[in-house]
Amino acid sequence: MSDLLRDQYARLLDGLPAENPWPSLLESGFLDVLKSEADDGAGLSLEDLFPLALETGRRPEAPAVMETMAARLTMPEAVDVGDVEPTLGRALAAVLAAGQMAGAMKAIEAMTVEYAITRKQFGREIGRFQAVQQQIAEETMVARMAAQAAFTGSPLEVSERLAAVAKIRAGQAAQVVSGIAHAVHGAIGVSAEHPLHLHTRRLRAWGLAHGGETWWARKLGVWAVSESLDLTSLARAL
């Protein structure tokens, strides 16, 4: 995935009309990037799609672009598909959610750091913010790494085990990141004029969708017990 294509996609999202974004998305060609070149697509893999998932997650009011891209692999004319689990399976749906969660957490991290610096400039320094900043950055990075690992190969052949790790880790990180962000922002973070609550609300929705942490942890645990391997070997087998 080139930086040019990612930046073009980001500009497209930022310029979408709020009421009906789908004509603009159709015209852009981005909805068909997962289709093969023989089917007038770009033939992107999941690895290529990951930067676009991050950009989508950064925008809490973005339409269901990732899900629609995937849905058009089997339903070529589909638009505004909010849930691909019934047609393409829970693993792919969970991976797409985890990727967008990673993007949302990166946006929350930047927003929280900027707000804390602004408060410091106006004489209201937040105590021990350096440690807090490090914690939110670490959680965001780990969630991103787990999601990126699951964005591997063909969208129609997603690894359930990698999907499980991505969804579990994204859910865990989302709780920490959201909690820190709201603690730093205080009451303004839930006000109508501030975007933080939009991001954290989407994080909660993605975290519960397509199997939450408990559902995926149970599935991963059943697999781990059946393999009868030590932890290092299990990690290598994911």
Short mmCIF file of C-alpha atoms in Angstrom, two decimals:
data_model
loop_
_atom_site.label_atom_id
_atom_site.label_comp_id
_atom_site.label_asym_id
_atom_site.label_seq_id
_atom_site.Cartn_x
_atom_site.Cartn_y
_atom_site.Cartn_z
CA MET A 1 0.00 0.00 0.00
CA SER A 2 1.58 3.25 -1.11
CA ASP A 3 1.42 6.41 0.99
CA LEU A 4 -0.13 8.15 -2.01
CA LEU A 5 -3.06 5.73 -2.13
CA ARG A 6 -3.58 5.92 1.63
CA ASP A 7 -3.53 9.72 1.55
CA GLN A 8 -5.96 9.75 -1.37
CA TYR A 9 -8.31 7.52 0.61
CA ALA A 10 -8.01 9.74 3.69
CA ARG A 11 -8.89 12.82 1.65
CA LEU A 12 -11.85 10.97 0.17
CA LEU A 13 -13.21 10.13 3.63
CA ASP A 14 -12.76 13.70 4.82
CA GLY A 15 -14.68 15.06 1.84
CA LEU A 16 -17.64 12.67 1.86
CA PRO A 17 -21.10 14.21 2.08
CA ALA A 18 -22.73 13.31 5.36
CA GLU A 19 -26.18 12.48 4.01
CA ASN A 20 -25.27 10.06 1.20
CA PRO A 21 -21.58 9.20 0.84
CA TRP A 22 -22.05 6.15 -1.37
CA PRO A 23 -22.15 7.77 -4.83
CA SER A 24 -18.80 9.44 -4.11
CA LEU A 25 -17.34 6.17 -2.82
CA LEU A 26 -18.56 4.27 -5.87
CA GLU A 27 -17.10 6.86 -8.21
CA SER A 28 -13.74 6.76 -6.43
CA GLY A 29 -13.23 3.06 -7.14
CA PHE A 30 -12.12 2.35 -3.58
CA LEU A 31 -15.07 0.05 -2.90
CA ASP A 32 -13.61 -2.46 -5.35
CA VAL A 33 -9.97 -2.50 -4.24
CA LEU A 34 -10.26 -6.08 -2.96
CA LYS A 35 -11.65 -7.40 -6.23
CA SER A 36 -9.22 -8.96 -8.68
CA GLU A 37 -7.96 -6.93 -11.60
CA ALA A 38 -9.92 -9.29 -13.88
CA ASP A 39 -13.07 -8.10 -12.09
CA ASP A 40 -12.11 -4.43 -12.51
CA GLY A 41 -10.62 -4.18 -9.04
CA ALA A 42 -7.17 -3.47 -7.67
CA GLY A 43 -6.48 -6.95 -6.30
CA LEU A 44 -5.36 -5.71 -2.89
CA SER A 45 -4.63 -8.21 -0.14
CA LEU A 46 -5.58 -7.82 3.50
CA GLU A 47 -2.06 -6.54 4.19
CA ASP A 48 -2.69 -3.74 1.70
CA LEU A 49 -6.09 -3.03 3.25
CA PHE A 50 -4.78 -2.49 6.78
CA PRO A 51 -3.71 1.18 6.33
CA LEU A 52 -7.17 1.94 4.96
CA ALA A 53 -8.77 0.27 7.98
CA LEU A 54 -6.68 2.52 10.24
CA GLU A 55 -7.75 5.62 8.35
CA THR A 56 -11.41 4.58 8.53
CA GLY A 57 -11.16 3.95 12.27
CA ARG A 58 -9.70 7.42 12.82
CA ARG A 59 -12.99 8.91 11.62
CA PRO A 60 -15.80 7.97 14.02
CA GLU A 61 -18.57 9.01 11.65
CA ALA A 62 -17.17 7.25 8.56
CA PRO A 63 -19.60 4.93 6.75
CA ALA A 64 -19.10 1.15 6.66
CA VAL A 65 -16.49 1.28 3.90
CA MET A 66 -14.35 -1.66 5.05
CA GLU A 67 -17.32 -3.99 5.35
CA THR A 68 -18.69 -2.91 1.98
CA MET A 69 -15.32 -3.50 0.30
CA ALA A 70 -15.33 -7.06 1.64
CA ALA A 71 -18.99 -7.67 0.82
CA ARG A 72 -18.43 -6.72 -2.82
CA LEU A 73 -16.19 -9.78 -3.23
CA THR A 74 -19.31 -11.95 -3.25
CA MET A 75 -21.99 -9.31 -3.92
CA PRO A 76 -20.43 -7.10 -6.61
CA GLU A 77 -23.05 -4.35 -6.47
CA ALA A 78 -23.38 -4.11 -2.68
CA VAL A 79 -23.30 -0.74 -0.92
CA ASP A 80 -23.68 0.29 2.71
CA VAL A 81 -23.05 -3.18 4.14
CA GLY A 82 -22.65 -2.78 7.86
CA ASP A 83 -22.12 -6.44 8.75
CA VAL A 84 -20.28 -9.07 6.70
CA GLU A 85 -20.48 -11.79 9.33
CA PRO A 86 -23.62 -13.50 7.89
CA THR A 87 -22.05 -13.85 4.44
CA LEU A 88 -18.27 -13.90 4.93
CA GLY A 89 -17.90 -15.23 8.46
CA ARG A 90 -17.17 -13.97 11.95
CA ALA A 91 -13.38 -14.11 11.61
CA LEU A 92 -13.20 -11.58 8.76
CA ALA A 93 -15.78 -9.34 10.44
CA ALA A 94 -13.74 -9.42 13.67
CA VAL A 95 -10.50 -8.62 11.85
CA LEU A 96 -12.05 -5.62 10.10
CA ALA A 97 -13.38 -4.39 13.44
CA ALA A 98 -9.99 -4.83 15.14
CA GLY A 99 -8.23 -2.87 12.41
CA GLN A 100 -10.65 0.02 12.72
CA MET A 101 -10.38 -0.10 16.51
CA ALA A 102 -6.62 0.32 16.18
CA GLY A 103 -7.18 3.42 14.05
CA ALA A 104 -9.67 4.86 16.52
CA MET A 105 -7.26 4.35 19.41
CA LYS A 106 -4.49 6.14 17.51
CA ALA A 107 -6.83 9.09 16.99
CA ILE A 108 -7.76 9.07 20.70
CA GLU A 109 -4.08 8.96 21.66
CA ALA A 110 -3.28 12.03 19.53
CA MET A 111 -6.35 13.86 20.81
CA THR A 112 -5.48 13.14 24.45
CA VAL A 113 -1.85 14.22 24.12
CA GLU A 114 -2.87 17.46 22.40
CA TYR A 115 -5.46 18.25 25.07
CA ALA A 116 -3.03 17.59 27.91
CA ILE A 117 -0.39 19.85 26.33
CA THR A 118 -2.98 22.61 25.89
CA ARG A 119 -3.98 22.38 29.56
CA LYS A 120 -0.32 22.57 30.58
CA GLN A 121 0.19 25.69 28.47
CA PHE A 122 -2.67 27.37 30.31
CA GLY A 123 -1.26 26.53 33.72
CA ARG A 124 -3.30 23.42 34.51
CA GLU A 125 -0.70 20.69 34.16
CA ILE A 126 -2.00 17.14 34.47
CA GLY A 127 0.00 15.27 37.08
CA ARG A 128 2.20 12.37 35.93
CA PHE A 129 1.00 12.80 32.34
CA GLN A 130 4.23 11.43 30.89
CA ALA A 131 3.52 8.03 32.44
CA VAL A 132 -0.09 8.19 31.28
CA GLN A 133 1.01 9.11 27.75
CA GLN A 134 3.38 6.14 27.68
CA GLN A 135 0.64 3.76 28.81
CA ILE A 136 -1.86 4.88 26.19
CA ALA A 137 0.81 4.73 23.48
CA GLU A 138 1.83 1.20 24.47
CA GLU A 139 -1.76 -0.08 24.50
CA THR A 140 -2.43 1.51 21.12
CA MET A 141 0.70 0.02 19.59
CA VAL A 142 0.06 -3.50 20.89
CA ALA A 143 -3.51 -3.41 19.58
CA ARG A 144 -2.26 -2.21 16.21
CA MET A 145 0.36 -4.98 16.00
CA ALA A 146 -2.20 -7.68 16.83
CA ALA A 147 -4.64 -6.33 14.26
CA GLN A 148 -1.97 -5.99 11.60
CA ALA A 149 -0.90 -9.59 12.13
CA ALA A 150 -4.47 -10.71 11.41
CA PHE A 151 -4.63 -8.70 8.17
CA THR A 152 -2.87 -11.48 6.29
CA GLY A 153 -3.57 -13.18 2.97
CA SER A 154 -6.92 -13.38 1.24
CA PRO A 155 -10.00 -11.76 2.81
CA LEU A 156 -11.85 -15.02 2.23
CA GLU A 157 -9.23 -17.09 4.10
CA VAL A 158 -8.77 -15.24 7.39
CA SER A 159 -7.07 -17.09 10.24
CA GLU A 160 -9.52 -17.61 13.10
CA ARG A 161 -6.67 -17.79 15.62
CA LEU A 162 -5.15 -14.49 14.50
CA ALA A 163 -8.62 -12.96 14.43
CA ALA A 164 -9.09 -14.10 18.03
CA VAL A 165 -5.82 -12.54 19.20
CA ALA A 166 -6.59 -9.30 17.35
CA LYS A 167 -10.10 -8.97 18.74
CA ILE A 168 -9.09 -9.87 22.30
CA ARG A 169 -6.16 -7.47 22.36
CA ALA A 170 -8.11 -4.66 20.72
CA GLY A 171 -10.88 -5.04 23.27
CA GLN A 172 -8.47 -4.99 26.19
CA ALA A 173 -6.60 -1.97 24.88
CA ALA A 174 -9.81 -0.09 24.09
CA GLN A 175 -10.89 -0.20 27.73
CA VAL A 176 -7.56 1.20 28.92
CA VAL A 177 -7.27 3.84 26.19
CA SER A 178 -10.87 5.02 26.60
CA GLY A 179 -10.55 5.19 30.38
CA ILE A 180 -7.35 7.23 30.27
CA ALA A 181 -8.68 9.56 27.58
CA HIS A 182 -11.86 10.35 29.47
CA ALA A 183 -9.94 10.81 32.72
CA VAL A 184 -7.63 13.33 31.05
CA HIS A 185 -10.39 15.21 29.23
CA GLY A 186 -12.84 15.25 32.12
CA ALA A 187 -16.37 16.46 31.47
CA ILE A 188 -15.51 18.03 28.11
CA GLY A 189 -14.87 14.56 26.68
CA VAL A 190 -18.56 13.68 26.85
CA SER A 191 -19.86 17.05 25.68
CA ALA A 192 -21.64 17.36 22.36
CA GLU A 193 -19.01 19.67 20.87
CA HIS A 194 -16.05 17.36 21.56
CA PRO A 195 -15.35 14.30 19.34
CA LEU A 196 -13.85 12.05 22.04
CA HIS A 197 -17.15 10.42 22.99
CA LEU A 198 -17.78 9.59 19.31
CA HIS A 199 -14.53 7.62 19.16
CA THR A 200 -15.04 5.78 22.45
CA ARG A 201 -18.64 4.94 21.55
CA ARG A 202 -17.48 3.37 18.29
CA LEU A 203 -14.78 1.47 20.17
CA ARG A 204 -17.39 -0.04 22.47
CA ALA A 205 -19.59 -1.01 19.54
CA TRP A 206 -16.72 -2.61 17.62
CA GLY A 207 -15.52 -4.36 20.77
CA LEU A 208 -18.89 -6.06 21.29
CA ALA A 209 -19.52 -6.86 17.63
CA HIS A 210 -18.56 -10.21 16.05
CA GLY A 211 -17.63 -11.82 19.35
CA GLY A 212 -16.29 -9.96 22.34
CA GLU A 213 -13.13 -10.73 24.28
CA THR A 214 -14.74 -13.58 26.25
CA TRP A 215 -16.14 -15.30 23.15
CA TRP A 216 -12.83 -15.22 21.30
CA ALA A 217 -10.80 -16.11 24.40
CA ARG A 218 -12.93 -19.22 24.89
CA LYS A 219 -12.47 -20.21 21.25
CA LEU A 220 -8.72 -19.64 21.44
CA GLY A 221 -8.55 -21.58 24.70
CA VAL A 222 -10.32 -24.61 23.20
CA TRP A 223 -7.77 -24.64 20.40
CA ALA A 224 -4.81 -24.23 22.81
CA VAL A 225 -5.96 -27.13 25.01
CA SER A 226 -6.46 -29.38 22.00
CA GLU A 227 -2.90 -28.75 20.80
CA SER A 228 -1.21 -29.79 24.09
CA LEU A 229 1.79 -27.52 23.44
CA ASP A 230 3.85 -25.21 25.63
CA LEU A 231 3.20 -21.47 25.44
CA THR A 232 6.10 -20.76 23.10
CA SER A 233 5.00 -23.44 20.65
CA LEU A 234 1.39 -22.22 20.81
CA ALA A 235 2.49 -18.68 19.98
CA ARG A 236 4.45 -19.94 17.00
CA ALA A 237 1.46 -21.96 15.82
CA LEU A 238 -0.93 -19.00 15.74
#
